């Protein structure tokens, strides 16, 4: 694997995570429990679309085949997407959306804190910008976790169920492969174990403060980074890519 | 008895003060004395306006996941967010008249409060997103620009803020249409089809002809409404016809022609039967829009209850610490 190939994979994975998570959050538009939350969730979706554009554009440049961010978003098939599985799962109820946002955005906060020091100046710049956004996402998710965990018995039950159901998808966030190892060696990529440690501390603390229980260690789902997805991704793509696929010659 | 008379005198004095302010063109503020009819008219109009912003998120939201490029998705999502934000300002502005957001929402659900009829039409293709931004927001802007000078201060100020964002929405819609009209034959056909379906409902957004409009009288006297339905409609047609010509779209009205004498376009007869049919609940999406809003509101109840319970617990803790 060349450095460029590794960098392509690395950027693509970050782009896909942002793209697919933004898709799910955008589904809350006109569906949220209160108008303020409708605006907040779609605002996060907007941040993530911007992030997807930045990483996919960079992936296209590194790849050197003249593919744009839109080409990568709209003309790749299921097996070529490398997002983590947790981002593609259906929204479920509001508690599930918040639990996912908590797990992912807290991970991203630590991840981009490290990545802003990358020796690759483009990655460092995107990371620095992203960090400002994900800090806000993580705060928002933490506040809702507290409200739901320590609100009513109904909300506590739902929030605990969401934490339990999504727990097995959290391990994949920290998985590394050959490309990650190569880039970390070149001070381009980040060192994952400390990020996992910080993440776990934060999640433990938040769940305890919200009167929620940390799930028992269980087996962890895997596959997304290799393009082995849940059945849900295909439905996302068939909807998202419909116009681009149906009218391949059209410009929008 | 004396006290009663004195009270009546004070009331008359306050009312005269209201009328003087209206006369001079000063704005009416929440603490000012105002006639009941004025307050009721504003609650009706402002809550309808707020509900329209919120219900309008549905037809456009229907296309977010299918937007054909990342840029298009970003712009559409930002636009819909703005609409939600407008809903929020307007609910807050209406609350200054002594009604809560919860009450306004239950009036929407009971059918007592309305929302703009235009959102009872479906957004069928991507070109409809262009047509909604260009025509529907274009029509709304004409109305809202006029409302920037409405007599109730909080409403007028909300409109000033809203108008700034609405002009971006109209450009967003026009850009979609322009791109499609310079694209493939299939895109052109899609754009013209959307134009054909949205043109007449957009004209209906200004309401019945002046001779038929039941609310115009008081609203004009109180300077809530500064221009008549027909004046606003003419303004919209005049600017839109030219924009359509520039990108090669045909206005689906064979009677449309410039009138030198009036300085406006003459247009064909509007099908008011359809307007009243849709307003009375028989439009293609009336049922769907309301059921959606009710379902989402009901499904979110447990979240709002949790937030309230949590807030109460926090307050109690603060009190005891």
Coordinates of C-alpha atoms in Angstrom, one line a residue:
Chain A
X1 CA 0.0 0.0 0.0
X2 CA 1.4 3.4 -1.0
X3 CA 1.0 6.5 1.2
X4 CA -1.5 7.9 -1.3
X5 CA -3.6 4.8 -1.1
X6 CA -3.6 4.9 2.6
X7 CA -4.5 8.5 2.7
X8 CA -7.3 8.0 0.2
X9 CA -8.8 5.2 2.4
X10 CA -8.4 7.4 5.5
X11 CA -10.1 10.4 4.1
X12 CA -12.8 8.4 2.5
X13 CA -13.7 6.7 5.8
X14 CA -14.0 10.1 7.5
X15 CA -16.0 11.4 4.6
X16 CA -18.4 8.4 4.6
X17 CA -18.9 8.6 8.3
X18 CA -19.9 12.3 8.0
X19 CA -22.1 11.7 4.9
X20 CA -24.0 8.7 6.3
X21 CA -24.5 10.2 9.8
X22 CA -25.7 13.4 8.2
X23 CA -28.2 11.5 6.2
X24 CA -29.7 9.9 9.3
X25 CA -29.8 13.2 11.2
X26 CA -31.4 15.0 8.2
X27 CA -34.3 12.5 8.4
X28 CA -35.3 14.3 11.7
X29 CA -36.4 17.3 9.7
X30 CA -40.0 18.1 10.6
X31 CA -40.0 14.9 12.7
X32 CA -38.4 16.1 16.0
X33 CA -40.1 16.2 19.3
X34 CA -39.9 20.0 19.4
X35 CA -39.1 22.6 16.9
X36 CA -35.8 23.7 18.6
X37 CA -34.6 20.1 18.4
X38 CA -35.6 19.9 14.7
X39 CA -33.3 22.8 14.1
X40 CA -30.5 21.5 16.3
X41 CA -30.4 18.0 14.7
X42 CA -30.5 19.3 11.1
X43 CA -27.9 21.9 12.0
X44 CA -25.6 19.0 13.0
X45 CA -26.5 17.3 9.7
X46 CA -25.4 20.5 7.9
X47 CA -22.1 20.5 9.7
X48 CA -21.5 16.9 8.7
X49 CA -22.4 17.5 5.0
X50 CA -19.7 20.2 5.0
X51 CA -17.3 17.8 6.6
X52 CA -18.1 15.1 4.1
X53 CA -17.5 17.6 1.2
X54 CA -14.1 18.5 2.6
X55 CA -12.9 14.9 3.2
X56 CA -14.4 13.5 0.0
X57 CA -12.9 16.3 -2.1
X58 CA -9.5 15.6 -0.5
X59 CA -9.9 11.8 -1.1
X60 CA -10.7 12.5 -4.8
X61 CA -7.6 14.7 -5.0
X62 CA -5.3 12.2 -3.4
X63 CA -6.7 9.4 -5.6
X64 CA -5.9 11.4 -8.7
X65 CA -8.7 10.1 -10.9
X66 CA -10.5 13.4 -11.2
X67 CA -13.4 12.3 -9.0
X68 CA -15.2 15.0 -7.1
X69 CA -16.9 14.8 -3.7
X70 CA -20.2 14.3 -5.5
X71 CA -18.8 11.5 -7.7
X72 CA -17.7 9.7 -4.5
X73 CA -20.9 10.3 -2.7
X74 CA -23.4 9.6 -5.5
X75 CA -21.7 7.1 -7.8
X76 CA -20.2 4.4 -5.5
X77 CA -22.1 1.2 -4.5
X78 CA -22.7 -0.3 -1.1
X79 CA -19.5 -2.4 -0.9
X80 CA -17.3 0.7 -1.6
X81 CA -18.6 2.7 1.4
X82 CA -16.4 2.5 4.5
X83 CA -18.4 4.3 7.2
X84 CA -18.8 2.7 10.6
X85 CA -22.0 0.7 10.9
X86 CA -23.3 2.8 13.8
X87 CA -23.8 5.8 11.5
X88 CA -26.1 3.9 9.1
X89 CA -28.5 2.3 11.6
X90 CA -32.1 3.7 11.3
X91 CA -32.8 6.5 13.7
X92 CA -35.1 4.6 16.0
X93 CA -36.7 6.8 18.7
X94 CA -35.1 10.1 19.9
X95 CA -33.2 8.2 22.6
X96 CA -31.5 6.1 19.9
X97 CA -30.5 9.2 17.9
X98 CA -29.1 10.8 21.0
X99 CA -27.2 7.7 22.1
X100 CA -25.6 7.4 18.6
X101 CA -24.8 11.1 18.6
X102 CA -23.2 10.7 22.1
X103 CA -21.1 7.7 21.1
X104 CA -20.0 9.1 17.8
X105 CA -19.5 12.8 18.6
X106 CA -17.5 12.1 21.8
X107 CA -15.3 9.8 19.7
X108 CA -14.9 12.5 17.1
X109 CA -14.1 15.1 19.7
X110 CA -11.0 13.2 20.8
X111 CA -10.2 12.0 17.3
X112 CA -10.2 15.4 15.7
X113 CA -8.4 16.9 18.7
X114 CA -5.5 14.6 17.8
X115 CA -5.9 14.9 14.1
X116 CA -5.5 18.7 14.1
X117 CA -1.8 18.1 14.8
X118 CA -1.5 15.8 11.7
X119 CA 1.6 16.5 9.6
X120 CA -0.7 16.5 6.6
X121 CA -1.8 20.2 6.5
X122 CA -5.1 19.5 4.7
X123 CA -6.2 16.9 7.2
X124 CA -5.0 19.1 10.1
X125 CA -7.1 22.1 8.7
X126 CA -10.2 20.1 8.2
X127 CA -9.8 18.5 11.7
X128 CA -9.4 21.9 13.4
X129 CA -12.6 23.2 11.8
X130 CA -14.5 20.0 12.5
X131 CA -13.4 20.0 16.1
X132 CA -15.3 23.2 16.8
X133 CA -18.5 21.6 15.5
X134 CA -18.2 18.2 17.1
X135 CA -17.5 19.7 20.5
X136 CA -20.9 21.3 20.2
X137 CA -22.5 18.0 19.1
X138 CA -21.0 16.2 22.0
X139 CA -22.2 18.8 24.5
X140 CA -25.7 18.6 23.0
X141 CA -25.8 14.8 23.2
X142 CA -24.5 14.8 26.7
X143 CA -27.1 17.3 27.9
X144 CA -29.9 15.2 26.3
X145 CA -28.5 12.0 27.8
X146 CA -28.7 13.6 31.2
X147 CA -32.3 14.9 30.6
X148 CA -33.5 11.5 29.3
X149 CA -31.6 9.4 31.8
X150 CA -32.7 11.5 34.7
X151 CA -36.1 12.7 33.4
X152 CA -39.1 10.4 33.7
X153 CA -39.1 6.6 34.1
X154 CA -40.2 6.3 30.5
X155 CA -37.3 8.4 29.2
X156 CA -34.9 6.5 31.4
X157 CA -36.1 3.2 30.1
X158 CA -35.8 4.3 26.5
X159 CA -32.4 5.9 27.0
X160 CA -31.0 2.8 28.7
X161 CA -32.4 0.6 25.9
X162 CA -30.8 2.8 23.3
X163 CA -27.4 2.7 25.0
X164 CA -27.7 -1.1 25.3
X165 CA -28.8 -1.6 21.7
X166 CA -26.0 0.5 20.2
X167 CA -23.2 -0.6 22.5
X168 CA -22.1 -3.4 20.2
X169 CA -21.5 -0.9 17.4
X170 CA -19.1 1.2 19.4
X171 CA -16.0 -1.0 19.1
X172 CA -15.7 -0.5 15.4
X173 CA -15.1 3.2 15.9
X174 CA -11.7 2.4 17.3
X175 CA -10.6 -0.3 14.8
X176 CA -7.5 0.3 12.9
X177 CA -6.1 -1.4 9.7
X178 CA -3.0 -1.3 7.7
X179 CA -3.7 2.2 6.3
X180 CA -4.2 3.6 9.8
X181 CA -1.0 2.0 11.0
X182 CA 1.0 3.4 8.1
X183 CA -0.3 6.9 8.5
X184 CA 0.2 6.9 12.2
X185 CA 3.8 6.0 11.6
X186 CA 4.1 9.0 9.3
X187 CA 2.5 11.3 11.9
X188 CA -0.4 11.8 9.5
X189 CA -2.9 9.6 11.3
X190 CA -3.8 9.4 15.0
X191 CA -2.9 6.9 17.7
X192 CA -6.1 5.2 18.6
X193 CA -5.7 3.5 22.0
X194 CA -5.5 6.8 24.0
X195 CA -8.6 8.0 22.2
X196 CA -10.5 4.9 23.2
X197 CA -9.4 5.3 26.8
X198 CA -10.6 8.9 26.9
X199 CA -13.8 8.0 25.2
X200 CA -14.6 5.3 27.7
X201 CA -13.8 7.5 30.7
X202 CA -16.1 10.2 29.3
X203 CA -19.0 7.8 28.5
X204 CA -18.7 6.1 31.9
X205 CA -18.9 9.5 33.7
X206 CA -21.8 10.7 31.6
X207 CA -23.8 7.5 32.0
X208 CA -23.2 7.5 35.8
X209 CA -24.2 11.1 36.1
X210 CA -27.4 10.4 34.1
X211 CA -28.3 7.4 36.3
X212 CA -27.7 5.0 33.4
X213 CA -25.8 1.8 33.4
X214 CA -22.8 1.1 31.3
X215 CA -23.5 -2.1 29.3
X216 CA -21.6 -5.3 30.0
X217 CA -18.8 -6.0 27.6
X218 CA -20.3 -7.8 24.7
X219 CA -19.2 -8.9 21.2
X220 CA -18.6 -6.0 18.9
X221 CA -20.0 -5.7 15.4
X222 CA -17.5 -5.0 12.6
X223 CA -17.3 -4.8 8.9
X224 CA -18.2 -1.3 7.8
X225 CA -14.6 -0.2 7.2
X226 CA -14.2 -3.1 4.8
X227 CA -17.5 -2.4 3.0
X228 CA -19.4 -5.2 4.7
X229 CA -22.5 -3.2 5.9
X230 CA -25.8 -3.7 7.5
X231 CA -28.8 -4.1 5.2
X232 CA -29.7 -0.5 5.9
X233 CA -27.0 1.1 3.9
X234 CA -28.3 -0.1 0.6
X235 CA -31.6 1.7 1.2
X236 CA -29.8 4.9 2.1
X237 CA -27.9 4.8 -1.1
X238 CA -30.8 3.9 -3.3
X239 CA -32.6 6.9 -2.0
X240 CA -29.7 9.3 -1.8
X241 CA -28.3 8.4 -5.2
X242 CA -31.6 8.1 -7.1
X243 CA -31.4 11.3 -9.2
X244 CA -27.8 10.9 -10.1
X245 CA -28.3 7.3 -11.1
X246 CA -31.6 7.9 -13.0
X247 CA -30.2 10.9 -15.0
X248 CA -26.5 10.1 -15.4
X249 CA -26.0 12.9 -17.9
X250 CA -27.7 15.6 -15.9
X251 CA -26.0 18.3 -13.9
X252 CA -27.9 19.6 -10.9
Chain B
X1 CA -70.4 53.6 40.4
X2 CA -67.9 56.4 40.3
X3 CA -65.1 53.9 40.1
X4 CA -66.8 52.2 37.2
X5 CA -67.2 55.4 35.3
X6 CA -63.6 56.3 36.0
X7 CA -62.5 53.0 34.7
X8 CA -64.5 53.4 31.6
X9 CA -62.9 56.8 31.1
X10 CA -59.4 55.3 31.4
X11 CA -60.4 52.6 28.9
X12 CA -61.6 55.2 26.4
X13 CA -58.5 57.3 26.9
X14 CA -56.3 54.2 26.3
X15 CA -58.2 53.3 23.2
X16 CA -57.9 56.9 21.8
X17 CA -54.2 56.6 22.5
X18 CA -54.1 53.4 20.4
X19 CA -56.0 55.0 17.5
X20 CA -53.7 58.0 17.6
X21 CA -50.7 55.8 17.4
X22 CA -52.1 53.9 14.4
X23 CA -53.0 57.3 12.8
X24 CA -49.5 58.6 13.2
X25 CA -48.0 55.3 11.9
X26 CA -46.3 54.5 15.3
X27 CA -45.9 50.8 16.1
X28 CA -48.2 49.1 18.7
X29 CA -46.2 47.3 21.4
X30 CA -47.3 44.4 23.6
X31 CA -48.0 46.5 26.7
X32 CA -50.1 49.0 24.8
X33 CA -53.9 48.9 25.1
X34 CA -55.4 47.5 22.0
X35 CA -59.0 46.6 20.9
X36 CA -59.9 42.9 21.3
X37 CA -60.5 42.7 17.5
X38 CA -57.0 43.9 16.8
X39 CA -55.5 41.3 19.2
X40 CA -57.6 38.5 17.8
X41 CA -56.9 39.4 14.2
X42 CA -53.1 39.4 14.9
X43 CA -53.2 36.1 16.8
X44 CA -55.1 34.5 13.9
X45 CA -52.7 36.0 11.3
X46 CA -49.4 35.5 13.2
X47 CA -50.2 31.9 14.3
X48 CA -51.3 31.0 10.8
X49 CA -48.0 32.5 9.6
X50 CA -46.0 30.5 12.1
X51 CA -47.9 27.3 11.3
X52 CA -47.3 27.9 7.6
X53 CA -43.5 28.1 8.2
X54 CA -43.6 24.8 10.1
X55 CA -46.0 22.9 7.9
X56 CA -44.0 24.1 4.9
X57 CA -41.0 22.1 6.2
X58 CA -42.8 18.9 5.2
X59 CA -43.0 19.1 1.4
X60 CA -39.4 20.3 1.2
X61 CA -38.1 18.0 3.9
X62 CA -39.5 15.2 1.7
X63 CA -36.6 15.9 -0.7
X64 CA -33.6 16.3 1.6
X65 CA -32.5 12.7 1.5
X66 CA -32.8 12.7 -2.3
X67 CA -31.2 16.0 -3.1
X68 CA -29.0 15.4 -6.2
X69 CA -25.7 16.9 -5.0
X70 CA -24.0 17.6 -1.7
X71 CA -24.3 21.3 -2.3
X72 CA -28.0 21.1 -3.2
X73 CA -28.6 19.1 -0.1
X74 CA -26.8 21.6 2.1
X75 CA -28.6 24.6 0.6
X76 CA -32.0 22.9 0.9
X77 CA -31.4 21.8 4.5
X78 CA -30.2 25.3 5.4
X79 CA -33.3 26.8 3.8
X80 CA -35.7 24.5 5.7
X81 CA -33.9 25.3 8.9
X82 CA -34.5 29.0 8.2
X83 CA -38.2 28.2 7.9
X84 CA -38.2 26.4 11.2
X85 CA -36.4 29.4 12.7
X86 CA -39.1 31.8 11.2
X87 CA -41.7 29.6 12.8
X88 CA -40.0 30.1 16.2
X89 CA -39.7 33.9 15.9
X90 CA -43.3 34.1 14.9
X91 CA -44.5 31.9 17.7
X92 CA -42.6 34.0 20.1
X93 CA -43.9 37.2 18.6
X94 CA -47.5 35.9 18.8
X95 CA -46.9 34.9 22.4
X96 CA -46.6 38.6 23.2
X97 CA -50.3 38.8 22.6
X98 CA -51.1 36.5 25.4
X99 CA -51.3 33.0 23.8
X100 CA -48.8 30.2 24.3
X101 CA -47.2 28.0 21.7
X102 CA -49.0 25.0 23.1
X103 CA -52.3 26.7 22.7
X104 CA -51.4 27.7 19.1
X105 CA -50.4 24.1 18.3
X106 CA -53.6 22.7 19.8
X107 CA -55.6 25.2 17.7
X108 CA -53.8 24.0 14.6
X109 CA -54.6 20.4 15.5
X110 CA -58.3 21.2 16.2
X111 CA -58.5 23.0 12.8
X112 CA -59.3 26.3 14.5
X113 CA -56.0 27.8 13.3
X114 CA -55.0 27.4 9.6
X115 CA -51.8 27.3 7.7
X116 CA -51.0 28.4 4.1
X117 CA -53.0 26.5 1.6
X118 CA -50.1 26.1 -0.7
X119 CA -48.6 23.4 1.5
X120 CA -51.5 21.1 0.7
X121 CA -50.0 20.4 -2.7
X122 CA -47.4 17.7 -3.0
X123 CA -43.7 18.1 -3.9
X124 CA -43.4 15.4 -6.6
X125 CA -40.1 15.9 -8.3
X126 CA -36.8 17.7 -7.6
X127 CA -38.0 20.5 -9.8
X128 CA -40.8 21.1 -7.3
X129 CA -38.1 22.1 -4.8
X130 CA -37.1 24.7 -7.3
X131 CA -40.6 25.8 -7.9
X132 CA -41.4 26.1 -4.2
X133 CA -38.4 28.2 -3.5
X134 CA -38.9 30.4 -6.5
X135 CA -42.6 30.8 -6.8
X136 CA -44.0 30.0 -3.3
X137 CA -41.2 31.8 -1.4
X138 CA -41.3 34.5 -4.1
X139 CA -45.0 35.1 -3.4
X140 CA -44.4 34.9 0.3
X141 CA -41.7 37.6 0.1
X142 CA -44.0 40.0 -1.7
X143 CA -46.5 39.7 1.2
X144 CA -43.8 39.8 3.9
X145 CA -42.0 42.8 2.5
X146 CA -45.3 44.6 2.8
X147 CA -45.7 43.3 6.4
X148 CA -42.4 44.8 7.5
X149 CA -44.5 48.0 7.9
X150 CA -47.4 46.3 9.7
X151 CA -48.6 48.2 12.8
X152 CA -47.8 45.6 15.5
X153 CA -44.1 46.0 16.5
X154 CA -43.1 42.4 17.3
X155 CA -44.6 41.2 14.0
X156 CA -43.0 43.9 12.0
X157 CA -39.6 43.3 13.5
X158 CA -39.9 39.5 12.9
X159 CA -40.8 40.3 9.3
X160 CA -37.7 42.5 8.8
X161 CA -35.5 39.5 9.9
X162 CA -37.5 37.0 7.9
X163 CA -37.3 39.0 4.7
X164 CA -33.5 39.0 4.8
X165 CA -33.5 35.2 4.7
X166 CA -36.4 34.8 2.3
X167 CA -34.6 36.5 -0.6
X168 CA -31.9 33.8 -0.3
X169 CA -34.6 31.2 -0.5
X170 CA -36.1 32.6 -3.6
X171 CA -32.6 32.7 -5.3
X172 CA -32.1 29.1 -4.2
X173 CA -35.3 28.0 -6.0
X174 CA -34.6 30.1 -9.1
X175 CA -31.1 28.6 -9.3
X176 CA -32.5 25.1 -9.3
X177 CA -34.9 26.0 -12.1
X178 CA -32.2 27.8 -14.1
X179 CA -29.8 24.9 -13.8
X180 CA -32.5 22.4 -15.0
X181 CA -33.6 24.7 -17.9
X182 CA -30.0 24.7 -19.1
X183 CA -29.7 21.0 -18.7
X184 CA -31.0 17.9 -20.5
X185 CA -34.4 17.6 -22.1
X186 CA -35.6 15.5 -19.2
X187 CA -34.6 18.2 -16.8
X188 CA -36.3 20.9 -18.9
X189 CA -39.5 18.9 -19.0
X190 CA -39.4 18.3 -15.2
X191 CA -38.9 22.1 -14.6
X192 CA -41.8 23.1 -16.9
X193 CA -44.1 20.5 -15.3
X194 CA -43.3 21.9 -11.9
X195 CA -44.0 25.4 -13.2
X196 CA -47.4 24.2 -14.6
X197 CA -48.4 22.7 -11.3
X198 CA -47.2 25.5 -8.9
X199 CA -48.1 28.7 -10.9
X200 CA -51.8 28.9 -10.1
X201 CA -51.6 27.8 -6.5
X202 CA -48.9 30.5 -6.0
X203 CA -51.3 33.1 -7.3
X204 CA -53.9 31.8 -4.9
X205 CA -51.5 32.4 -2.0
X206 CA -52.5 36.1 -2.1
X207 CA -56.0 35.2 -1.2
X208 CA -59.4 36.1 -2.8
X209 CA -59.8 39.2 -5.0
X210 CA -60.2 42.4 -3.0
X211 CA -63.9 42.5 -3.6
X212 CA -64.3 39.1 -1.9
X213 CA -61.8 39.3 1.0
X214 CA -63.6 39.1 4.3
X215 CA -60.8 40.3 6.6
X216 CA -59.5 43.3 4.6
X217 CA -61.7 46.0 6.2
X218 CA -60.4 46.2 9.8
X219 CA -56.9 45.0 8.9
X220 CA -56.5 48.0 6.6
X221 CA -57.9 50.4 9.1
X222 CA -55.5 49.1 11.8
X223 CA -52.6 49.1 9.3
X224 CA -52.0 45.4 9.9
X225 CA -52.4 45.0 6.2
X226 CA -50.7 47.7 4.1
X227 CA -51.5 46.5 0.5
X228 CA -54.5 44.7 -0.9
X229 CA -54.5 41.0 -2.1
X230 CA -54.8 42.1 -5.7
X231 CA -52.0 44.7 -5.5
X232 CA -49.6 42.2 -4.0
X233 CA -50.6 39.5 -6.6
X234 CA -49.9 42.0 -9.4
X235 CA -46.5 42.8 -7.9
X236 CA -45.6 39.1 -7.8
X237 CA -46.8 38.4 -11.4
X238 CA -44.9 41.4 -12.8
X239 CA -41.5 40.3 -11.4
X240 CA -42.0 36.6 -12.0
X241 CA -43.0 36.7 -15.6
X242 CA -39.6 38.3 -16.5
X243 CA -37.7 35.8 -14.5
X244 CA -39.5 32.9 -16.2
X245 CA -38.7 34.4 -19.7
X246 CA -35.0 34.7 -18.9
X247 CA -34.6 30.9 -18.3
X248 CA -37.1 29.8 -20.9
X249 CA -40.0 28.7 -18.8
X250 CA -43.6 29.2 -20.1
X251 CA -46.2 30.6 -17.7
X252 CA -49.2 28.3 -18.0
X253 CA -51.7 31.1 -18.7
X254 CA -52.7 31.8 -22.3
X255 CA -54.4 35.0 -21.2
X256 CA -51.3 36.5 -19.7
X257 CA -50.4 39.8 -21.4
X258 CA -48.8 43.1 -20.6
X259 CA -51.3 46.0 -20.1
X260 CA -49.8 49.4 -20.8
X261 CA -52.7 51.2 -19.3
X262 CA -52.4 49.6 -15.8
X263 CA -48.6 49.0 -16.0
X264 CA -49.2 45.4 -14.9
X265 CA -49.8 42.1 -16.6
X266 CA -53.4 40.9 -17.0
X267 CA -53.8 37.3 -16.1
X268 CA -56.4 34.6 -16.8
X269 CA -59.2 33.7 -14.4
X270 CA -58.1 32.0 -11.2
X271 CA -60.0 28.8 -10.4
X272 CA -61.5 29.8 -7.1
X273 CA -63.5 26.7 -6.8
X274 CA -60.3 24.8 -6.5
X275 CA -59.0 27.3 -3.9
X276 CA -62.1 26.9 -1.7
X277 CA -62.0 23.1 -2.2
X278 CA -58.4 22.9 -1.0
X279 CA -59.0 25.4 1.8
X280 CA -61.9 23.4 3.1
X281 CA -59.8 20.3 3.5
X282 CA -60.1 18.5 0.1
X283 CA -56.6 19.3 -1.2
X284 CA -54.2 16.5 -2.1
X285 CA -52.2 16.7 1.1
X286 CA -54.3 18.4 3.8
X287 CA -54.9 15.2 5.6
X288 CA -51.3 14.0 5.3
X289 CA -49.8 17.3 6.6
X290 CA -52.0 17.5 9.6
X291 CA -51.7 13.8 10.5
X292 CA -47.9 14.1 10.2
X293 CA -47.8 17.1 12.5
X294 CA -50.1 15.4 15.1
X295 CA -48.2 12.2 15.0
X296 CA -44.8 13.8 15.4
X297 CA -46.2 15.9 18.3
X298 CA -47.7 12.9 20.0
X299 CA -44.6 10.8 19.5
X300 CA -42.4 13.5 21.0
X301 CA -44.5 14.0 24.1
X302 CA -42.3 11.7 26.2
X303 CA -39.2 13.7 25.3
X304 CA -40.8 17.0 26.2
X305 CA -42.1 15.5 29.5
X306 CA -38.6 14.2 30.3
X307 CA -37.0 17.6 29.6
X308 CA -39.6 19.3 31.9
X309 CA -39.1 16.7 34.7
X310 CA -35.4 17.1 34.5
X311 CA -35.6 20.9 34.6
X312 CA -37.9 20.7 37.7
X313 CA -35.5 18.3 39.4
X314 CA -32.6 20.7 38.7
X315 CA -34.4 23.6 40.0
X316 CA -35.4 21.8 43.2
X317 CA -31.8 20.8 43.7
X318 CA -30.6 24.4 43.3
X319 CA -33.2 25.5 45.8
X320 CA -32.0 23.0 48.4
X321 CA -28.3 23.6 47.9

